[in-house]
PDB file of C-alpha atoms and ligand atoms in Angstrom:
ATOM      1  CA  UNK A   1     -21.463  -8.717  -8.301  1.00 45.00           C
ATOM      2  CA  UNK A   2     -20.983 -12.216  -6.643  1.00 47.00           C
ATOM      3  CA  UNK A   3     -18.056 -12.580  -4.832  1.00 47.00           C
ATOM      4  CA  UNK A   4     -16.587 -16.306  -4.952  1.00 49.00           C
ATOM      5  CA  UNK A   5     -14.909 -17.787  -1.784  1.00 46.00           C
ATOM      6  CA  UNK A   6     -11.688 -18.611  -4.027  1.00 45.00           C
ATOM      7  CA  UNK A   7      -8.152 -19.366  -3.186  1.00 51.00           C
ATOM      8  CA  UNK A   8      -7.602 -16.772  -5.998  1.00 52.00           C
ATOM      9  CA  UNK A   9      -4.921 -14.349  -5.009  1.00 54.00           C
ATOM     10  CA  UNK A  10      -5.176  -9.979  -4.642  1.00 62.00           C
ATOM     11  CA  UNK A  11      -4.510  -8.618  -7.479  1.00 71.00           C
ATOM     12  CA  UNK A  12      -0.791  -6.785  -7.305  1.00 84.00           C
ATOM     13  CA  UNK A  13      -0.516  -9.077  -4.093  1.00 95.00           C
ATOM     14  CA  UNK A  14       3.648  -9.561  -3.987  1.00 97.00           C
ATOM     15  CA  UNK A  15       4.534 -13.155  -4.428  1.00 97.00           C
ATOM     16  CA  UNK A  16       6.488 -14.253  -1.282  1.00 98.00           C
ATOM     17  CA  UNK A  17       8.232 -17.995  -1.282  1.00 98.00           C
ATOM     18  CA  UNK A  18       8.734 -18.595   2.353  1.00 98.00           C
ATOM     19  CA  UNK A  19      11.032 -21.654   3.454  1.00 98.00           C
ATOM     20  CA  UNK A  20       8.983 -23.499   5.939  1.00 98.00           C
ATOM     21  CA  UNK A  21       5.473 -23.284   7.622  1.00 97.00           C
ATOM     22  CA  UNK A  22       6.844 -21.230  10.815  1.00 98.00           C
ATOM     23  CA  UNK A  23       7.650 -18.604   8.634  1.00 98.00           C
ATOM     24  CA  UNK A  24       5.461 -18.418   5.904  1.00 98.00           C
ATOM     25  CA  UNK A  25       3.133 -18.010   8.831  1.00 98.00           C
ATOM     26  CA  UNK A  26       4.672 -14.606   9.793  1.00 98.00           C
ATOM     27  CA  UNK A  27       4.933 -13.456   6.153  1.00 98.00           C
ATOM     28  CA  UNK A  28       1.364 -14.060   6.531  1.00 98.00           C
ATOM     29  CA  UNK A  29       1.059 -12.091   9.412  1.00 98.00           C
ATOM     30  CA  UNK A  30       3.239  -8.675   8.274  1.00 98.00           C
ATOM     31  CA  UNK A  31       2.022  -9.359   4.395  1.00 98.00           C
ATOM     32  CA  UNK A  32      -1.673  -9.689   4.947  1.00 97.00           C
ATOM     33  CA  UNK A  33      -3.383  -9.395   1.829  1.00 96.00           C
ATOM     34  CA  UNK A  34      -0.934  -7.341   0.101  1.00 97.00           C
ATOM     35  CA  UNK A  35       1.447 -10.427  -0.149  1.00 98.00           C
ATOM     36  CA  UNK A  36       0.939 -14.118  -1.836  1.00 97.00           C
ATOM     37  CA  UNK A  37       2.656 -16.477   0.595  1.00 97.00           C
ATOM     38  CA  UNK A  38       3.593 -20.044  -0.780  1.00 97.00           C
ATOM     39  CA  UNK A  39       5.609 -22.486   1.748  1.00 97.00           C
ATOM     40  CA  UNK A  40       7.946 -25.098   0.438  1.00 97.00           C
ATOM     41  CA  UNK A  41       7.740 -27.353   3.436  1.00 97.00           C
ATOM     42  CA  UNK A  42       4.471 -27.412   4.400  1.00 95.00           C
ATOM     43  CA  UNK A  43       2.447 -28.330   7.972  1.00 95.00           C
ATOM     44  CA  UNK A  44       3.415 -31.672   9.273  1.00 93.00           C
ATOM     45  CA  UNK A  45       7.024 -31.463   6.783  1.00 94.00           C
ATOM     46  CA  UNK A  46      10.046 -31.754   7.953  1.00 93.00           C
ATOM     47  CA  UNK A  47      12.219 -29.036   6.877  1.00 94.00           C
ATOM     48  CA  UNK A  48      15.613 -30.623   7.914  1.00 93.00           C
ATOM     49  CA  UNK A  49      15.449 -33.409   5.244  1.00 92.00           C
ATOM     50  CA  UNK A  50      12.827 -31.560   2.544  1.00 94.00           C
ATOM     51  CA  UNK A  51      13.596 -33.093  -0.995  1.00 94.00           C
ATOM     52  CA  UNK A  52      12.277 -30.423  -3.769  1.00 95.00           C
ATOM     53  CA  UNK A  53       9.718 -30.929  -5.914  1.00 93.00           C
ATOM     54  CA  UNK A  54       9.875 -29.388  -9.769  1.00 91.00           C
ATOM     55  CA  UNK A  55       7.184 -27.291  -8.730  1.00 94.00           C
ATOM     56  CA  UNK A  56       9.371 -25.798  -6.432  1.00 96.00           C
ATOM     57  CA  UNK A  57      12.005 -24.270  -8.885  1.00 96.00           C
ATOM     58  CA  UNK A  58       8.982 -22.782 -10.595  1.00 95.00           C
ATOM     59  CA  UNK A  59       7.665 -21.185  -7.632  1.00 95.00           C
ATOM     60  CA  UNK A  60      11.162 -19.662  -6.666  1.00 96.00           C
ATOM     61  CA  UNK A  61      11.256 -18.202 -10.094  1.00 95.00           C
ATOM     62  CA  UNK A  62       8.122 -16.553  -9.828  1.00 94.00           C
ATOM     63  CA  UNK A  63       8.962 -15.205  -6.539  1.00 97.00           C
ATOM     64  CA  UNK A  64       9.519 -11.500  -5.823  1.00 97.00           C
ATOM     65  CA  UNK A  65      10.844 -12.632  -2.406  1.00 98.00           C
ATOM     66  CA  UNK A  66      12.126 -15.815  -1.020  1.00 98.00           C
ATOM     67  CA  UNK A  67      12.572 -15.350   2.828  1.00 98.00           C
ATOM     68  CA  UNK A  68      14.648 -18.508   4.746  1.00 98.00           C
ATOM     69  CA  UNK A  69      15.472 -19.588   8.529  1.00 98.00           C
ATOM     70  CA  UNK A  70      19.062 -19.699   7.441  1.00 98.00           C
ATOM     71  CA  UNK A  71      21.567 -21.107  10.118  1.00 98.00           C
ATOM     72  CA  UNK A  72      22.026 -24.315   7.778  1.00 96.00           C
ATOM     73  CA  UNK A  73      18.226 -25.105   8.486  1.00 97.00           C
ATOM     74  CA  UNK A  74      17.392 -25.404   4.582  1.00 97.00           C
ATOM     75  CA  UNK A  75      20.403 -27.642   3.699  1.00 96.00           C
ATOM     76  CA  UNK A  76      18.414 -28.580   0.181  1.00 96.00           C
ATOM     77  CA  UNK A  77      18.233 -24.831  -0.932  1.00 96.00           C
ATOM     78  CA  UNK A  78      21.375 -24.009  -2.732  1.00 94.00           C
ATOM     79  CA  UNK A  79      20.739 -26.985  -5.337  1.00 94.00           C
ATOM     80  CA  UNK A  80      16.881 -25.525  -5.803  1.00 95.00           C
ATOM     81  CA  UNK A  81      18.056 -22.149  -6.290  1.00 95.00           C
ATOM     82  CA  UNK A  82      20.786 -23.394  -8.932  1.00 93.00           C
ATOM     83  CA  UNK A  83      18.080 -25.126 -10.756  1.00 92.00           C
ATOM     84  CA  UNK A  84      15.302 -22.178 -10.243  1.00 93.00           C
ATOM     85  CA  UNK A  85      17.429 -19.371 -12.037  1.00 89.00           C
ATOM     86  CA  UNK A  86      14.910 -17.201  -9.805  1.00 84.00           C
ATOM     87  CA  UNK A  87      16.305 -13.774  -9.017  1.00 89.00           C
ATOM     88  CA  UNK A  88      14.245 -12.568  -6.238  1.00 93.00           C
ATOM     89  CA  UNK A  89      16.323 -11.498  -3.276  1.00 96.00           C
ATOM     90  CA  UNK A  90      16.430 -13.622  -0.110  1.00 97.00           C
ATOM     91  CA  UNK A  91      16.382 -12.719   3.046  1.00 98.00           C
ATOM     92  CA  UNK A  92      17.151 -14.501   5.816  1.00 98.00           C
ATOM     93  CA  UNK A  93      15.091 -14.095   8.965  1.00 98.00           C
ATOM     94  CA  UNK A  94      17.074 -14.781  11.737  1.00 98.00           C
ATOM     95  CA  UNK A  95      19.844 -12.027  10.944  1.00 98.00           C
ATOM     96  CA  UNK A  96      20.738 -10.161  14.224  1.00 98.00           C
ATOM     97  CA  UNK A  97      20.268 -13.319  16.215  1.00 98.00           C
ATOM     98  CA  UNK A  98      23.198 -14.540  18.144  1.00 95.00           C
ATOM     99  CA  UNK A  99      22.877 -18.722  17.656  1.00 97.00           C
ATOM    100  CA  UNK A 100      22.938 -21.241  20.170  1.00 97.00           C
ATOM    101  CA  UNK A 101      24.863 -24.469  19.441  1.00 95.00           C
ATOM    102  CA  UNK A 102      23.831 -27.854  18.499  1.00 91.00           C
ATOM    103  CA  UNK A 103      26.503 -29.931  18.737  1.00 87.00           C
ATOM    104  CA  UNK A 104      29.349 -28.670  16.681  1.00 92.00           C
ATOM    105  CA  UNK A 105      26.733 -26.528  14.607  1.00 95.00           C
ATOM    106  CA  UNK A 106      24.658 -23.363  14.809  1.00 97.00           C
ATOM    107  CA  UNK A 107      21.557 -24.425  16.197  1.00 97.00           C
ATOM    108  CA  UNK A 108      18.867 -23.661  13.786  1.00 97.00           C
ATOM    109  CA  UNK A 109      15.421 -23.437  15.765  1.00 97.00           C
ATOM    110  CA  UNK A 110      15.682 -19.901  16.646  1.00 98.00           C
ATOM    111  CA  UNK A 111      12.615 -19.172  16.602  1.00 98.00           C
ATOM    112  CA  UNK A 112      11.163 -21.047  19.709  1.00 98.00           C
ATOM    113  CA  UNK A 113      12.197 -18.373  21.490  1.00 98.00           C
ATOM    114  CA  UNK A 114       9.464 -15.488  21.438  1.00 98.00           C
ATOM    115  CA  UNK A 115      11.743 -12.627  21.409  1.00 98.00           C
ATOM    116  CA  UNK A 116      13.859 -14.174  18.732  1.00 98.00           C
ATOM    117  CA  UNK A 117      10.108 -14.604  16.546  1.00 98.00           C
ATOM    118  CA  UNK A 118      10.291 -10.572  16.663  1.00 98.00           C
ATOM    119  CA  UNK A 119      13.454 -10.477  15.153  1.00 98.00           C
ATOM    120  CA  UNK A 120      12.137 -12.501  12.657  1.00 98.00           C
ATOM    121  CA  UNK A 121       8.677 -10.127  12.340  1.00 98.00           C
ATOM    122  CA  UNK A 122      11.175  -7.259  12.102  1.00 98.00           C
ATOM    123  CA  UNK A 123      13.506  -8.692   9.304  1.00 98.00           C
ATOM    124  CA  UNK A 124      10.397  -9.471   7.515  1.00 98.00           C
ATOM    125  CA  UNK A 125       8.990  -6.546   7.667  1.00 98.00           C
ATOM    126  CA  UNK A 126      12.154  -4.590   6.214  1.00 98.00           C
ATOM    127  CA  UNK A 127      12.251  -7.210   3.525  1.00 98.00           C
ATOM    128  CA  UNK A 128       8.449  -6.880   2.228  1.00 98.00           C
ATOM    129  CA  UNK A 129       9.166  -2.909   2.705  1.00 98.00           C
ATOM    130  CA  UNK A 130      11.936  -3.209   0.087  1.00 98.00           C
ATOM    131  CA  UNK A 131      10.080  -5.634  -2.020  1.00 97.00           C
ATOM    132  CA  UNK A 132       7.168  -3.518  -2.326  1.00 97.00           C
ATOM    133  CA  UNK A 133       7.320   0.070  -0.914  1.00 97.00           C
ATOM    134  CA  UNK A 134       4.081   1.221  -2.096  1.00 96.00           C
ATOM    135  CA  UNK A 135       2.594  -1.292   0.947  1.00 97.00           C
ATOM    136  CA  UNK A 136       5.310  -0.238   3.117  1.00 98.00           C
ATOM    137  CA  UNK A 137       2.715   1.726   5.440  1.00 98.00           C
ATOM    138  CA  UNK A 138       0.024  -1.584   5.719  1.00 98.00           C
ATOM    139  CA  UNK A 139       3.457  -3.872   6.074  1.00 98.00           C
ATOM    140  CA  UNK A 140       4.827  -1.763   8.997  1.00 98.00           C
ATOM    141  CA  UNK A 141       1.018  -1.256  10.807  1.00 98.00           C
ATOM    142  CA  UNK A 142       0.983  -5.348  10.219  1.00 98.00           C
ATOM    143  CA  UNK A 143       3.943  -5.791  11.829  1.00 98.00           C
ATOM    144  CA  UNK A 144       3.418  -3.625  14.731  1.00 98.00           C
ATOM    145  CA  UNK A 145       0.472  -5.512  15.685  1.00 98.00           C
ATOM    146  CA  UNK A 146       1.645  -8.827  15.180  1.00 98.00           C
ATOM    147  CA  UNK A 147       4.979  -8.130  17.579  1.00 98.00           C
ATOM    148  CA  UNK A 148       2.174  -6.816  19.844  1.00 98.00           C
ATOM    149  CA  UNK A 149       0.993  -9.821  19.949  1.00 98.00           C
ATOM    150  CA  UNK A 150       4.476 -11.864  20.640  1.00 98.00           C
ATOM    151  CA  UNK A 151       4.871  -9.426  22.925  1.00 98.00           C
ATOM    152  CA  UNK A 152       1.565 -11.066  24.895  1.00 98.00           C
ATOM    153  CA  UNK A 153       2.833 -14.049  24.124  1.00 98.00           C
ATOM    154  CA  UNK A 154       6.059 -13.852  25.233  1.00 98.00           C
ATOM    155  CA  UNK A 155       4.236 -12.537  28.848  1.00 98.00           C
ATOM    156  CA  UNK A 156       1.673 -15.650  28.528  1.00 98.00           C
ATOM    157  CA  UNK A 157       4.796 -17.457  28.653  1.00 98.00           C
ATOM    158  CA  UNK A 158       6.600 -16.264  31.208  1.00 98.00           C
ATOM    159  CA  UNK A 159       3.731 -16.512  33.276  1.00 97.00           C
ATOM    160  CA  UNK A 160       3.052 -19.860  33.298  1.00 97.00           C
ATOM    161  CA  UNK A 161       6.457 -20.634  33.862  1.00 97.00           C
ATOM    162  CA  UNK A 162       6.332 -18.747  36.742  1.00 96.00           C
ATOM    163  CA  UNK A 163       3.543 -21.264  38.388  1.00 94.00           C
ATOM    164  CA  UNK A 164       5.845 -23.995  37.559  1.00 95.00           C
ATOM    165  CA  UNK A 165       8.179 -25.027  40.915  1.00 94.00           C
ATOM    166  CA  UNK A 166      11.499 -24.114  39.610  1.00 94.00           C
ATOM    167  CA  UNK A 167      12.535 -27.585  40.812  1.00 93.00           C
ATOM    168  CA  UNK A 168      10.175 -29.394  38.839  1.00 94.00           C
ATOM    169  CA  UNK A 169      11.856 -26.863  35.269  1.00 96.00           C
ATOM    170  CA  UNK A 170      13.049 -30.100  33.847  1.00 95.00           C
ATOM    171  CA  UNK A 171      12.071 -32.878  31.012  1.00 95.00           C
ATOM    172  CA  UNK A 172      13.588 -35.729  29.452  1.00 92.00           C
ATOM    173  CA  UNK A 173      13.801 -35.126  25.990  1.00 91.00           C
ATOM    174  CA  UNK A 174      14.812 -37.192  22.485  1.00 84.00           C
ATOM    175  CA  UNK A 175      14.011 -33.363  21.167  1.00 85.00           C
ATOM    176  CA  UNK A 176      16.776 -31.656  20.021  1.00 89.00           C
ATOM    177  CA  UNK A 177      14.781 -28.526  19.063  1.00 94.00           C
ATOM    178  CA  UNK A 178      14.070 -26.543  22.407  1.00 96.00           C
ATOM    179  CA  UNK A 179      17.607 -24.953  22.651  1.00 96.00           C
ATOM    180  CA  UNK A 180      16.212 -21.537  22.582  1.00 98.00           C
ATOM    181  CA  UNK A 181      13.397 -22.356  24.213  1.00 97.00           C
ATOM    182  CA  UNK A 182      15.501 -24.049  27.161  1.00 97.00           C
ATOM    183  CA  UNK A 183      17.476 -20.565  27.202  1.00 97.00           C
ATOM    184  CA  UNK A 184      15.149 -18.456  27.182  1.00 98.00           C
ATOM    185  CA  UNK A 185      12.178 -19.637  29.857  1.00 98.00           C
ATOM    186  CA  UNK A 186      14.044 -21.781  32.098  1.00 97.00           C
ATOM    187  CA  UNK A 187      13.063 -25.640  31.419  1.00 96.00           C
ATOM    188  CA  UNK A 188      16.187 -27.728  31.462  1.00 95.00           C
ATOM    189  CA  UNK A 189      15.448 -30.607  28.141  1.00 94.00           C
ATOM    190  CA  UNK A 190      17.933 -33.243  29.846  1.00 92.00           C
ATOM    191  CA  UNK A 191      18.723 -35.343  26.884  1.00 88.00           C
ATOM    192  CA  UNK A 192      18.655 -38.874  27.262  1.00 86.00           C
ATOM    193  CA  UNK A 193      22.552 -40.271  27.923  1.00 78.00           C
ATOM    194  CA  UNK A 194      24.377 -42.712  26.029  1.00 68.00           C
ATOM    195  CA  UNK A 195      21.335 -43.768  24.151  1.00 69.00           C
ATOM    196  CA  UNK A 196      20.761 -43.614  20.459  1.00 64.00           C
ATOM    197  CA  UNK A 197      17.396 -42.323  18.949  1.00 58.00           C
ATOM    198  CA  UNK A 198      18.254 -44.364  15.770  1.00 65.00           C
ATOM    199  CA  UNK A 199      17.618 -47.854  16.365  1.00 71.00           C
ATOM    200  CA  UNK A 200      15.151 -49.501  18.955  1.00 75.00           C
ATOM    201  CA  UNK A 201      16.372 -48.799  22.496  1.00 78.00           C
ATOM    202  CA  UNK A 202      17.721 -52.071  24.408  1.00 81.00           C
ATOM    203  CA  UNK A 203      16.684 -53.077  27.891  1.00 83.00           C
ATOM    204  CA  UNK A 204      20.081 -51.410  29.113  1.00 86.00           C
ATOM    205  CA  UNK A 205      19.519 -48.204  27.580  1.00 85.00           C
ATOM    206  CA  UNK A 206      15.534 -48.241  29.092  1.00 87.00           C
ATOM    207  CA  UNK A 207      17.277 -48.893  32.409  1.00 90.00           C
ATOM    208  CA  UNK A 208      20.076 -46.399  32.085  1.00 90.00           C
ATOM    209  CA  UNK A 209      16.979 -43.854  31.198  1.00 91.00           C
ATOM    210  CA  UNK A 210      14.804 -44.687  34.441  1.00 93.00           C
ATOM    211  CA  UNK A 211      17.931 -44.326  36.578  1.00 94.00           C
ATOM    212  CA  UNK A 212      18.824 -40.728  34.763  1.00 94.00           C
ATOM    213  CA  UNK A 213      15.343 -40.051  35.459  1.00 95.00           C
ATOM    214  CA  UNK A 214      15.235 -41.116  39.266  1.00 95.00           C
ATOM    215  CA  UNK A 215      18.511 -39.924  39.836  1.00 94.00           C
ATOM    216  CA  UNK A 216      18.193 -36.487  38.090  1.00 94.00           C
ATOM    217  CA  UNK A 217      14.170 -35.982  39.535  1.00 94.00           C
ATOM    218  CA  UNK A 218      13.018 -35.078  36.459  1.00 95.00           C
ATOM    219  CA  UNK A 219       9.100 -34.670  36.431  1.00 95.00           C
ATOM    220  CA  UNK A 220       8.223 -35.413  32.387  1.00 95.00           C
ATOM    221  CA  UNK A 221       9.248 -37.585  29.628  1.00 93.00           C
ATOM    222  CA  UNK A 222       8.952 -36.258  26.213  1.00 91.00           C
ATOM    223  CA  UNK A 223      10.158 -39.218  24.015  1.00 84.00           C
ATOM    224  CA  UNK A 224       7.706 -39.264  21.384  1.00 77.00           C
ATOM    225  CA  UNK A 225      10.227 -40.306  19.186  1.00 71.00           C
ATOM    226  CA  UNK A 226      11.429 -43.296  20.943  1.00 72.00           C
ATOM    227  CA  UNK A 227      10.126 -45.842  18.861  1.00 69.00           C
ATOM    228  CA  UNK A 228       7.428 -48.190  21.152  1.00 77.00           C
ATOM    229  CA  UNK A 229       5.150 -46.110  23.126  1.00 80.00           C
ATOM    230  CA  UNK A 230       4.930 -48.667  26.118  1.00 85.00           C
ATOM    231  CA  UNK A 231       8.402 -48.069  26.177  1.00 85.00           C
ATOM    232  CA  UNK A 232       7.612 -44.777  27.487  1.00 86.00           C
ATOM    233  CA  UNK A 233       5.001 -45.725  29.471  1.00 87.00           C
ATOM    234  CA  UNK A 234       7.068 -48.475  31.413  1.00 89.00           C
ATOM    235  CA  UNK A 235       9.681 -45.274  31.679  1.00 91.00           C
ATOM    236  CA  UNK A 236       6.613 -43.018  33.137  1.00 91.00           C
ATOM    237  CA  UNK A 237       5.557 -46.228  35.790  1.00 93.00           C
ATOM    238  CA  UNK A 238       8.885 -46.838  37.035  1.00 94.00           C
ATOM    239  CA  UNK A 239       9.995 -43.333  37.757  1.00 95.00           C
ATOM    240  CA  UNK A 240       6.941 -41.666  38.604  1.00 93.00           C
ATOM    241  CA  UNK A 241       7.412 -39.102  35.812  1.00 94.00           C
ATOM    242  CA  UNK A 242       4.410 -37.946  34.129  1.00 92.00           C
ATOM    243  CA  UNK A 243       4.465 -38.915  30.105  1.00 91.00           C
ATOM    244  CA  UNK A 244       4.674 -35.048  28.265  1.00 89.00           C
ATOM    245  CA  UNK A 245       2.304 -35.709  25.266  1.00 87.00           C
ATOM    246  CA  UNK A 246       3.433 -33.729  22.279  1.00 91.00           C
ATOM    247  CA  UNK A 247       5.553 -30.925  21.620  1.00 94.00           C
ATOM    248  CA  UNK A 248       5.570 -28.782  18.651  1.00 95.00           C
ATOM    249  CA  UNK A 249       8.875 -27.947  16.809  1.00 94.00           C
ATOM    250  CA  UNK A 250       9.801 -27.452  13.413  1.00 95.00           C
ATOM    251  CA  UNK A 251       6.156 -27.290  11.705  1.00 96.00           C
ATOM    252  CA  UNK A 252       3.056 -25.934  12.616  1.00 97.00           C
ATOM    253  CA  UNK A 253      -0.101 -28.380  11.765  1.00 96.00           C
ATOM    254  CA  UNK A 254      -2.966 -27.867   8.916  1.00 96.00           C
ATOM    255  CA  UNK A 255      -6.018 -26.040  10.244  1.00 95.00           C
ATOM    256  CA  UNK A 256      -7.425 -29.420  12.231  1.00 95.00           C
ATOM    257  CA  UNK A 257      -4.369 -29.534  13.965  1.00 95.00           C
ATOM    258  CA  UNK A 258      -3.559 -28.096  17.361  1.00 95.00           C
ATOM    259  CA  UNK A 259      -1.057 -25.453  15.887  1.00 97.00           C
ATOM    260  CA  UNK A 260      -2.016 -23.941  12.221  1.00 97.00           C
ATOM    261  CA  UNK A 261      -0.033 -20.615  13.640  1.00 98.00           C
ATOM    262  CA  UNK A 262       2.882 -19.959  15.578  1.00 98.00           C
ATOM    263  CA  UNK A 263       1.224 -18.342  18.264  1.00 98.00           C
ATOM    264  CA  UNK A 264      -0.928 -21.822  18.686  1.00 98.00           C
ATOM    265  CA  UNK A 265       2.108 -23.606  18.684  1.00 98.00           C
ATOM    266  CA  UNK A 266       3.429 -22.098  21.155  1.00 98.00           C
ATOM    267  CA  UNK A 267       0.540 -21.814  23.518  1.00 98.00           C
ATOM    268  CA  UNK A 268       0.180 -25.677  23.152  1.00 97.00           C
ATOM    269  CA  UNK A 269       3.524 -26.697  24.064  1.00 96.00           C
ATOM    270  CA  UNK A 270       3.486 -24.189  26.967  1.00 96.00           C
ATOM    271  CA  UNK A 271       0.277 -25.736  27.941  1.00 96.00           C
ATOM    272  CA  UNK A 272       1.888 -29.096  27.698  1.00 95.00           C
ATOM    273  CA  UNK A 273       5.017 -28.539  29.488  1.00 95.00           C
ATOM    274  CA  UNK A 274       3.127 -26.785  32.582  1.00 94.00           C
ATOM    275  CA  UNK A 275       0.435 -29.601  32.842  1.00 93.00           C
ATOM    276  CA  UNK A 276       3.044 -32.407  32.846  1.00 93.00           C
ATOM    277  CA  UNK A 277       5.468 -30.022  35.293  1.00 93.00           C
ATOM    278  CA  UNK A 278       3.158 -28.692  37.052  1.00 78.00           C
ATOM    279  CA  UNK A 279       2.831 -29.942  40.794  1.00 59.00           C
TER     280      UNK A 279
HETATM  281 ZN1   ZN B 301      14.564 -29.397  13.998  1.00 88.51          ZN
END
């Protein structure tokens, strides 16, 4: 019998809507082959601001499992699920997590933080168990590996924090996604003061930034989202900081990327951070 390299899915495979690419990439990981993972928001999408497609309602109603970030992440999910009528039961990944804040809201990034990504794995887990109990042996061996993994991960990272000099634990940062991350390893993201992301930044605000910078010795500037990159660069010059390159946040990459999983993503922005902190 020829076998055909197609996209065609297992047979009996549970169908498993997943929010975002971060976590269809764990479904991935505890479902293996037993599950059919579509993401909404693909790599490179930007979950915050996702508008649906019609195609989405009709993959929500096939769904025998729709799993979310929650903490107001998917702000554009109610109105899909209205218009789905899918009854699949959701679960919501980051249950058992205490939230950081983000302003006056629950900040929804959770799962920069390693440890919080096995809370995740383990919610997951419990949810394709319930879906599908006949796989609930393969889900749980799945799982266990995978958090084994995190669980090197999460060393990985602690480790090359460590070779960081704990005065040099600092960025500049128009990123508003590294809460947990911040919390959890010990690099302070000093946000940029009095200076607004949304329009063009004036020669004041540039100058208010290098003193922040001086004043604050803060090694790296991650502003990749400050509109003119010789901005940045005239920032870098003045100070002496280093420019960061790019961080990963809310989506991983497609396969050419630098980050198709979560466990790339994170090794790239460690590897990022400690090359632009450090010595
Ligand atoms: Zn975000």
């Amino acid at each position: 019998m020829l076998a055909f390299a197609s996209p065609a899915r297992a047979p009996g495979a549970l169908e498993v809507v997943a929010s975002f690419s971060i976590i269809g990439d764990f479904v991935k990981n505890v479902g293996g082959d037993r599950v059919n993972v579509t993401t909404l928001v693909g790599p490179n999408g930007d979950v915050h601001v996702y508008a649906p497609a019609p195609a989405d309602a009709k993959k929500i109603a096939d769904a025998k499992l729709l799993v979310i970030n929650g903490l107001g992440l998917e702000g554009w999910l109610p109105r899909l699920l209205q218009s789905s009528g899918g009854k699949a039961p959701i679960t919501v990944a980051t249950n058992g997590i205490a939230p950081l804040r983000l302003g006056s809201d629950a900040d929804p990034h959770a799962w920069q933080s390693v440890a919080n990504a096995k809370i995740y794995v383990a919610n997951i887990s419990d949810a394709l168990v319930a879906a599908d109990p006949r796989d609930a042996e393969a889900f749980r061996a799945n799982a266990g590996r995978y958090a084994a993994e995190l669980d090197a991960l999460e060393r990985e990272v602690r480790a090359a924090v460590a070779q960081i000099p704990p005065a040099h634990r600092k960025v500049i940062s128009t990123h508003d996604a590294f809460g947990y991350f911040a919390s959890a390893y010990g690099i302070e993201f000093v946000a940029p003061t009095g200076v607004s992301t949304e329009a063009e930044p004036s020669a004041r605000d540039v100058a208010k930034i290098i003193s922040q910078i001086k004043s604050a010795k803060i090694p790296a500037v991650f502003l990749e989202n400050f509109g003119d990159p010789r901005l940045v660069s005239r920032i870098a010059a003045e100070t002496g900081s280093k420019v960061g390159g790019t961080l990963f946040s809310d989506a991983l990459t497609d396969e050419k990327g630098p980050c198709p999983t979560y466990i790339e993503m994170v090794r790239h922005n460690i590897k990022t951070l400690t090359s632009a902190l450090g010595n």
